[in-house]
PDB file of C-alpha atoms in Angstrom:
ATOM      1  CA  GLN A  27      49.201 135.975-163.396  1.00 89.00           C
ATOM      2  CA  LEU A  28      48.117 132.771-165.077  1.00 92.00           C
ATOM      3  CA  GLN A  29      45.555 130.702-163.195  1.00 97.00           C
ATOM      4  CA  LEU A  30      44.019 127.342-163.991  1.00 98.00           C
ATOM      5  CA  GLN A  31      40.790 125.905-162.623  1.00 98.00           C
ATOM      6  CA  GLU A  32      39.505 122.375-163.068  1.00 98.00           C
ATOM      7  CA  SER A  33      35.779 121.713-163.280  1.00 98.00           C
ATOM      8  CA  GLY A  34      33.539 118.721-163.813  1.00 97.00           C
ATOM      9  CA  PRO A  35      31.474 116.150-161.949  1.00 97.00           C
ATOM     10  CA  GLY A  36      32.889 114.891-158.679  1.00 96.00           C
ATOM     11  CA  LEU A  37      31.193 111.512-159.004  1.00 98.00           C
ATOM     12  CA  VAL A  38      31.226 109.214-162.022  1.00 98.00           C
ATOM     13  CA  LYS A  39      29.725 105.742-162.315  1.00 98.00           C
ATOM     14  CA  PRO A  40      31.875 102.748-163.252  1.00 98.00           C
ATOM     15  CA  SER A  41      32.139 102.099-167.006  1.00 98.00           C
ATOM     16  CA  GLU A  42      31.093 105.683-167.805  1.00 98.00           C
ATOM     17  CA  THR A  43      33.234 108.531-169.132  1.00 98.00           C
ATOM     18  CA  LEU A  44      34.919 111.085-166.904  1.00 98.00           C
ATOM     19  CA  SER A  45      34.932 114.576-168.419  1.00 98.00           C
ATOM     20  CA  LEU A  46      36.918 117.470-166.996  1.00 98.00           C
ATOM     21  CA  THR A  47      37.634 120.982-168.192  1.00 98.00           C
ATOM     22  CA  CYS A  48      40.507 123.266-167.276  1.00 98.00           C
ATOM     23  CA  SER A  49      39.748 126.977-167.589  1.00 98.00           C
ATOM     24  CA  VAL A  50      42.732 129.241-168.122  1.00 96.00           C
ATOM     25  CA  SER A  51      42.728 132.885-167.050  1.00 96.00           C
ATOM     26  CA  GLY A  52      45.381 135.557-167.170  1.00 92.00           C
ATOM     27  CA  ASP A  53      46.698 134.669-170.620  1.00 89.00           C
ATOM     28  CA  SER A  54      45.529 133.244-173.905  1.00 88.00           C
ATOM     29  CA  ILE A  55      45.711 129.471-174.115  1.00 89.00           C
ATOM     30  CA  SER A  56      47.082 129.775-177.656  1.00 84.00           C
ATOM     31  CA  SER A  57      49.837 132.285-176.917  1.00 76.00           C
ATOM     32  CA  GLY A  58      53.458 131.492-176.348  1.00 68.00           C
ATOM     33  CA  ALA A  59      55.380 128.269-176.482  1.00 77.00           C
ATOM     34  CA  TYR A  60      53.192 126.522-173.927  1.00 85.00           C
ATOM     35  CA  TYR A  61      51.413 123.269-173.861  1.00 92.00           C
ATOM     36  CA  TRP A  62      48.971 121.841-171.393  1.00 95.00           C
ATOM     37  CA  GLY A  63      48.947 118.804-169.186  1.00 97.00           C
ATOM     38  CA  TRP A  64      46.754 116.628-167.011  1.00 98.00           C
ATOM     39  CA  ILE A  65      48.070 114.862-163.928  1.00 98.00           C
ATOM     40  CA  ARG A  66      46.215 112.797-161.333  1.00 98.00           C
ATOM     41  CA  GLN A  67      46.837 111.574-157.801  1.00 98.00           C
ATOM     42  CA  PRO A  68      44.900 108.678-156.250  1.00 98.00           C
ATOM     43  CA  PRO A  69      44.130 109.203-152.558  1.00 97.00           C
ATOM     44  CA  GLY A  70      47.277 108.692-150.483  1.00 97.00           C
ATOM     45  CA  LYS A  71      49.426 107.931-153.531  1.00 98.00           C
ATOM     46  CA  GLY A  72      51.853 109.675-155.849  1.00 98.00           C
ATOM     47  CA  LEU A  73      51.447 111.753-158.977  1.00 98.00           C
ATOM     48  CA  GLU A  74      50.682 110.154-162.333  1.00 98.00           C
ATOM     49  CA  TRP A  75      51.025 111.952-165.654  1.00 97.00           C
ATOM     50  CA  ILE A  76      47.935 111.507-167.827  1.00 97.00           C
ATOM     51  CA  GLY A  77      48.866 113.414-170.953  1.00 96.00           C
ATOM     52  CA  ASN A  78      49.875 116.604-172.708  1.00 94.00           C
ATOM     53  CA  ILE A  79      48.150 118.526-175.469  1.00 93.00           C
ATOM     54  CA  TYR A  80      49.897 121.024-177.711  1.00 87.00           C
ATOM     55  CA  ASN A  81      48.300 124.019-179.399  1.00 79.00           C
ATOM     56  CA  SER A  82      48.617 122.167-182.687  1.00 80.00           C
ATOM     57  CA  GLY A  83      46.233 119.570-181.290  1.00 84.00           C
ATOM     58  CA  THR A  84      48.915 116.932-180.972  1.00 89.00           C
ATOM     59  CA  THR A  85      48.504 114.833-177.859  1.00 91.00           C
ATOM     60  CA  TYR A  86      50.658 112.408-175.931  1.00 91.00           C
ATOM     61  CA  CYS A  87      49.076 110.174-173.319  1.00 94.00           C
ATOM     62  CA  ASN A  88      50.358 107.807-170.689  1.00 95.00           C
ATOM     63  CA  PRO A  89      50.508 104.358-172.311  1.00 93.00           C
ATOM     64  CA  SER A  90      49.220 102.820-169.074  1.00 93.00           C
ATOM     65  CA  LEU A  91      45.817 104.348-169.771  1.00 94.00           C
ATOM     66  CA  LYS A  92      45.466 102.117-172.831  1.00 85.00           C
ATOM     67  CA  SER A  93      43.980 104.785-175.113  1.00 90.00           C
ATOM     68  CA  ARG A  94      41.114 105.582-172.716  1.00 96.00           C
ATOM     69  CA  ALA A  95      42.202 109.226-172.448  1.00 97.00           C
ATOM     70  CA  THR A  96      41.466 111.899-175.034  1.00 96.00           C
ATOM     71  CA  MET A  97      42.266 115.588-174.782  1.00 96.00           C
ATOM     72  CA  SER A  98      41.183 118.675-176.674  1.00 95.00           C
ATOM     73  CA  VAL A  99      41.667 122.436-176.678  1.00 92.00           C
ATOM     74  CA  ASP A 100      38.963 125.068-177.151  1.00 92.00           C
ATOM     75  CA  THR A 101      40.776 128.323-177.870  1.00 90.00           C
ATOM     76  CA  SER A 102      37.503 130.275-178.128  1.00 92.00           C
ATOM     77  CA  LYS A 103      36.756 129.477-174.487  1.00 95.00           C
ATOM     78  CA  ASN A 104      40.382 129.467-173.321  1.00 94.00           C
ATOM     79  CA  GLN A 105      39.901 125.944-172.040  1.00 95.00           C
ATOM     80  CA  PHE A 106      41.269 122.468-172.528  1.00 96.00           C
ATOM     81  CA  SER A 107      39.576 119.215-171.647  1.00 97.00           C
ATOM     82  CA  LEU A 108      40.128 115.613-170.663  1.00 98.00           C
ATOM     83  CA  ARG A 109      37.874 112.640-171.284  1.00 98.00           C
ATOM     84  CA  LEU A 110      38.646 109.275-169.711  1.00 98.00           C
ATOM     85  CA  SER A 111      36.437 106.424-170.826  1.00 98.00           C
ATOM     86  CA  SER A 112      35.436 103.145-169.169  1.00 97.00           C
ATOM     87  CA  VAL A 113      36.374 104.325-165.705  1.00 98.00           C
ATOM     88  CA  THR A 114      36.788 102.019-162.733  1.00 98.00           C
ATOM     89  CA  ALA A 115      37.404 102.605-159.043  1.00 98.00           C
ATOM     90  CA  ALA A 116      41.121 102.744-159.855  1.00 98.00           C
ATOM     91  CA  ASP A 117      40.488 106.052-161.640  1.00 98.00           C
ATOM     92  CA  THR A 118      39.374 107.700-158.396  1.00 98.00           C
ATOM     93  CA  ALA A 119      41.838 110.525-157.875  1.00 98.00           C
ATOM     94  CA  VAL A 120      42.442 114.229-157.598  1.00 98.00           C
ATOM     95  CA  TYR A 121      42.861 115.463-161.155  1.00 98.00           C
ATOM     96  CA  TYR A 122      45.119 118.456-161.837  1.00 98.00           C
ATOM     97  CA  CYS A 123      45.652 120.531-164.933  1.00 98.00           C
ATOM     98  CA  ALA A 124      48.859 122.469-165.483  1.00 98.00           C
ATOM     99  CA  ARG A 125      50.699 124.596-167.996  1.00 96.00           C
ATOM    100  CA  SER A 126      53.838 123.049-169.400  1.00 93.00           C
ATOM    101  CA  PHE A 127      56.987 124.679-170.729  1.00 88.00           C
ATOM    102  CA  PHE A 128      59.766 123.093-172.690  1.00 90.00           C
ATOM    103  CA  TYR A 129      63.303 124.002-171.629  1.00 91.00           C
ATOM    104  CA  SER A 130      66.861 123.049-172.444  1.00 90.00           C
ATOM    105  CA  ASP A 131      70.034 123.531-170.440  1.00 88.00           C
ATOM    106  CA  SER A 132      73.233 121.725-169.450  1.00 86.00           C
ATOM    107  CA  SER A 133      71.206 118.911-167.877  1.00 86.00           C
ATOM    108  CA  GLY A 134      69.409 118.156-171.138  1.00 87.00           C
ATOM    109  CA  TYR A 135      65.944 119.086-172.249  1.00 90.00           C
ATOM    110  CA  GLY A 136      62.720 118.620-170.403  1.00 92.00           C
ATOM    111  CA  ASP A 137      59.365 120.051-169.383  1.00 92.00           C
ATOM    112  CA  ARG A 138      58.168 121.885-166.334  1.00 95.00           C
ATOM    113  CA  PHE A 139      54.594 122.134-165.053  1.00 97.00           C
ATOM    114  CA  ASP A 140      53.936 125.640-163.741  1.00 96.00           C
ATOM    115  CA  PRO A 141      51.417 126.639-162.504  1.00 97.00           C
ATOM    116  CA  TRP A 142      48.983 123.919-161.497  1.00 98.00           C
ATOM    117  CA  GLY A 143      45.271 124.140-160.903  1.00 98.00           C
ATOM    118  CA  GLN A 144      43.994 123.489-157.409  1.00 98.00           C
ATOM    119  CA  GLY A 145      42.774 120.026-158.375  1.00 98.00           C
ATOM    120  CA  ILE A 146      39.394 118.340-158.392  1.00 98.00           C
ATOM    121  CA  LEU A 147      38.521 115.082-156.656  1.00 98.00           C
ATOM    122  CA  VAL A 148      36.730 112.634-158.907  1.00 98.00           C
ATOM    123  CA  THR A 149      35.278 109.533-157.298  1.00 98.00           C
ATOM    124  CA  VAL A 150      34.238 106.549-159.377  1.00 98.00           C
ATOM    125  CA  SER A 151      31.426 104.758-157.633  1.00 97.00           C
ATOM    126  CA  SER A 152      27.945 103.461-158.330  1.00 96.00           C
TER     127      SER A 152
ATOM    128  CA  SER B   1      56.180 100.813-161.662  1.00 45.00           C
ATOM    129  CA  SER B   2      57.843 104.216-161.970  1.00 53.00           C
ATOM    130  CA  GLU B   3      60.906 104.593-164.182  1.00 90.00           C
ATOM    131  CA  LEU B   4      62.196 107.182-161.716  1.00 96.00           C
ATOM    132  CA  THR B   5      63.135 105.936-158.263  1.00 97.00           C
ATOM    133  CA  GLN B   6      63.018 108.069-155.117  1.00 98.00           C
ATOM    134  CA  ASP B   7      63.556 107.167-151.469  1.00 98.00           C
ATOM    135  CA  PRO B   8      60.091 107.016-149.853  1.00 98.00           C
ATOM    136  CA  ALA B   9      61.101 109.066-146.809  1.00 98.00           C
ATOM    137  CA  VAL B  10      63.954 111.293-145.689  1.00 98.00           C
ATOM    138  CA  SER B  11      64.405 113.310-142.526  1.00 98.00           C
ATOM    139  CA  VAL B  12      66.580 116.312-141.696  1.00 98.00           C
ATOM    140  CA  ALA B  13      67.258 118.323-138.564  1.00 98.00           C
ATOM    141  CA  LEU B  14      66.089 121.913-138.605  1.00 98.00           C
ATOM    142  CA  GLY B  15      68.707 124.110-140.248  1.00 97.00           C
ATOM    143  CA  GLN B  16      70.702 121.237-141.701  1.00 98.00           C
ATOM    144  CA  THR B  17      71.184 120.235-145.337  1.00 98.00           C
ATOM    145  CA  VAL B  18      69.276 117.438-147.034  1.00 98.00           C
ATOM    146  CA  ARG B  19      69.559 115.886-150.470  1.00 98.00           C
ATOM    147  CA  ILE B  20      66.633 114.144-152.137  1.00 98.00           C
ATOM    148  CA  THR B  21      67.571 111.953-155.083  1.00 98.00           C
ATOM    149  CA  CYS B  22      65.827 110.652-158.184  1.00 98.00           C
ATOM    150  CA  GLN B  23      67.375 107.828-160.175  1.00 97.00           C
ATOM    151  CA  GLY B  24      66.519 106.609-163.668  1.00 96.00           C
ATOM    152  CA  ASP B  25      68.218 105.705-166.927  1.00 94.00           C
ATOM    153  CA  SER B  26      66.263 108.367-168.824  1.00 93.00           C
ATOM    154  CA  LEU B  27      67.971 111.075-166.742  1.00 94.00           C
ATOM    155  CA  ARG B  28      71.100 110.465-168.799  1.00 93.00           C
ATOM    156  CA  SER B  29      69.200 112.004-171.734  1.00 92.00           C
ATOM    157  CA  TYR B  30      66.430 114.171-170.289  1.00 94.00           C
ATOM    158  CA  SER B  31      66.326 116.815-167.605  1.00 95.00           C
ATOM    159  CA  ALA B  32      64.404 116.621-164.326  1.00 96.00           C
ATOM    160  CA  SER B  33      62.077 119.036-162.589  1.00 97.00           C
ATOM    161  CA  TRP B  34      61.089 118.946-158.924  1.00 98.00           C
ATOM    162  CA  TYR B  35      57.751 119.624-157.230  1.00 98.00           C
ATOM    163  CA  ARG B  36      56.865 120.235-153.597  1.00 98.00           C
ATOM    164  CA  GLN B  37      53.439 119.192-152.373  1.00 98.00           C
ATOM    165  CA  LYS B  38      52.097 120.042-148.957  1.00 98.00           C
ATOM    166  CA  PRO B  39      49.061 118.189-147.554  1.00 96.00           C
ATOM    167  CA  GLY B  40      45.835 119.141-149.264  1.00 96.00           C
ATOM    168  CA  GLN B  41      47.570 121.405-151.769  1.00 98.00           C
ATOM    169  CA  ALA B  42      48.507 121.226-155.407  1.00 98.00           C
ATOM    170  CA  PRO B  43      52.149 120.578-156.286  1.00 98.00           C
ATOM    171  CA  VAL B  44      54.433 123.577-156.807  1.00 98.00           C
ATOM    172  CA  LEU B  45      57.474 123.685-159.076  1.00 98.00           C
ATOM    173  CA  VAL B  46      60.633 124.327-157.044  1.00 98.00           C
ATOM    174  CA  ILE B  47      63.527 123.424-159.377  1.00 97.00           C
ATOM    175  CA  TYR B  48      63.919 122.563-163.045  1.00 96.00           C
ATOM    176  CA  GLY B  49      66.893 121.682-165.161  1.00 91.00           C
ATOM    177  CA  SER B  50      70.448 122.023-163.971  1.00 86.00           C
ATOM    178  CA  ASN B  51      69.559 124.502-161.214  1.00 91.00           C
ATOM    179  CA  ASN B  52      66.717 126.857-162.147  1.00 94.00           C
ATOM    180  CA  ARG B  53      64.380 128.255-159.510  1.00 97.00           C
ATOM    181  CA  PRO B  54      61.013 129.822-160.363  1.00 96.00           C
ATOM    182  CA  SER B  55      60.390 133.211-158.831  1.00 95.00           C
ATOM    183  CA  GLY B  56      59.345 132.972-155.218  1.00 95.00           C
ATOM    184  CA  ILE B  57      61.270 129.796-154.465  1.00 97.00           C
ATOM    185  CA  PRO B  58      63.909 130.376-151.757  1.00 97.00           C
ATOM    186  CA  HIS B  59      67.603 130.211-152.616  1.00 97.00           C
ATOM    187  CA  ARG B  60      68.067 127.327-150.199  1.00 97.00           C
ATOM    188  CA  PHE B  61      66.596 125.052-152.896  1.00 98.00           C
ATOM    189  CA  SER B  62      69.065 123.881-155.523  1.00 97.00           C
ATOM    190  CA  GLY B  63      69.290 121.116-158.097  1.00 96.00           C
ATOM    191  CA  SER B  64      71.920 119.057-159.838  1.00 94.00           C
ATOM    192  CA  THR B  65      72.292 116.034-162.085  1.00 94.00           C
ATOM    193  CA  SER B  66      75.064 113.461-162.375  1.00 94.00           C
ATOM    194  CA  GLY B  67      74.755 110.483-164.675  1.00 94.00           C
ATOM    195  CA  ASP B  68      71.431 108.783-164.047  1.00 95.00           C
ATOM    196  CA  THR B  69      70.657 110.663-160.824  1.00 97.00           C
ATOM    197  CA  ALA B  70      69.043 114.047-160.279  1.00 96.00           C
ATOM    198  CA  SER B  71      69.213 115.655-156.847  1.00 97.00           C
ATOM    199  CA  LEU B  72      67.274 118.314-155.000  1.00 98.00           C
ATOM    200  CA  THR B  73      69.216 119.895-152.147  1.00 98.00           C
ATOM    201  CA  ILE B  74      67.771 122.050-149.393  1.00 98.00           C
ATOM    202  CA  THR B  75      70.500 123.966-147.575  1.00 98.00           C
ATOM    203  CA  GLY B  76      69.322 125.009-144.145  1.00 98.00           C
ATOM    204  CA  ALA B  77      65.994 123.192-144.085  1.00 98.00           C
ATOM    205  CA  GLN B  78      63.089 125.042-142.494  1.00 98.00           C
ATOM    206  CA  ALA B  79      59.974 123.676-140.848  1.00 98.00           C
ATOM    207  CA  GLU B  80      57.893 124.859-143.782  1.00 97.00           C
ATOM    208  CA  ASP B  81      59.924 122.642-146.120  1.00 98.00           C
ATOM    209  CA  GLU B  82      58.262 119.558-144.654  1.00 98.00           C
ATOM    210  CA  ALA B  83      56.334 118.125-147.596  1.00 98.00           C
ATOM    211  CA  ASP B  84      56.298 115.472-150.297  1.00 98.00           C
ATOM    212  CA  TYR B  85      58.772 116.029-153.122  1.00 98.00           C
ATOM    213  CA  TYR B  86      58.399 114.580-156.601  1.00 98.00           C
ATOM    214  CA  CYS B  87      60.829 114.492-159.483  1.00 98.00           C
ATOM    215  CA  LYS B  88      59.603 114.400-163.060  1.00 97.00           C
ATOM    216  CA  SER B  89      61.265 113.753-166.383  1.00 96.00           C
ATOM    217  CA  ARG B  90      60.630 111.956-169.662  1.00 94.00           C
ATOM    218  CA  ASP B  91      60.690 108.221-170.155  1.00 91.00           C
ATOM    219  CA  SER B  92      63.199 106.453-172.347  1.00 86.00           C
ATOM    220  CA  SER B  93      61.092 107.024-175.471  1.00 86.00           C
ATOM    221  CA  GLY B  94      61.169 110.774-174.894  1.00 87.00           C
ATOM    222  CA  ASN B  95      57.487 111.117-175.743  1.00 85.00           C
ATOM    223  CA  HIS B  96      55.985 110.476-172.348  1.00 92.00           C
ATOM    224  CA  LEU B  97      56.448 112.064-168.971  1.00 95.00           C
ATOM    225  CA  VAL B  98      56.978 110.187-165.756  1.00 96.00           C
ATOM    226  CA  PHE B  99      56.985 111.130-162.078  1.00 97.00           C
ATOM    227  CA  GLY B 100      59.079 109.550-159.391  1.00 97.00           C
ATOM    228  CA  GLY B 101      57.243 107.859-156.555  1.00 97.00           C
ATOM    229  CA  GLY B 102      57.809 110.818-154.234  1.00 98.00           C
ATOM    230  CA  THR B 103      59.865 111.441-151.092  1.00 98.00           C
ATOM    231  CA  LYS B 104      58.263 112.470-147.817  1.00 98.00           C
ATOM    232  CA  LEU B 105      60.563 114.970-146.128  1.00 98.00           C
ATOM    233  CA  THR B 106      60.331 115.332-142.374  1.00 98.00           C
ATOM    234  CA  VAL B 107      62.044 118.284-140.674  1.00 98.00           C
ATOM    235  CA  LEU B 108      62.946 117.339-137.107  1.00 96.00           C
TER     236      LEU B 108
END
């Protein structure tokens, strides 16, 4: 059974770079028609998509992050990573990683995140 | 602001049927998936596409789409269904994903 686990510092100073890693176990990160996503949730608020990274290295990020987010995949370690630069208090959130599948049916085509990691709280504070 | 609109809160009596909706222009082109999130836990996929349930999700959960609105229906709601529910789809460009604002479901 595929499992994902986020890791990284729980406290980051304003203006610095947040770095998180998602470790994948139970399957190879480069197998199958999967891609990988990052999602965050500020305390008491809803979910916000950060970005997706495909095994080809292609990435798509939420335009609202204004190019502060970069993602990468390390197939040798079965991990993928997120870096978010110039953080502010508004970036304080629980950060989740998830596997994404593409699908297509009578309702159109889309993506589904399954499974998710347990999440990691990152606080931006001096 | 989210391109997918959900009612902030919905309530249902135990054992009754409830529909949670998600409205957005992009749903005319792209499919929706639904996630349940209980307090302190990570979201869990419950429905994707026209009406697909991952293994382990009870049959009382179903999905549908009509025009610009996707719906999640729980037939015979149980106490354990009390949670926040989020829809997700793509934005109008098709390159980016977007979540709805979430619906807090209370089972009375």
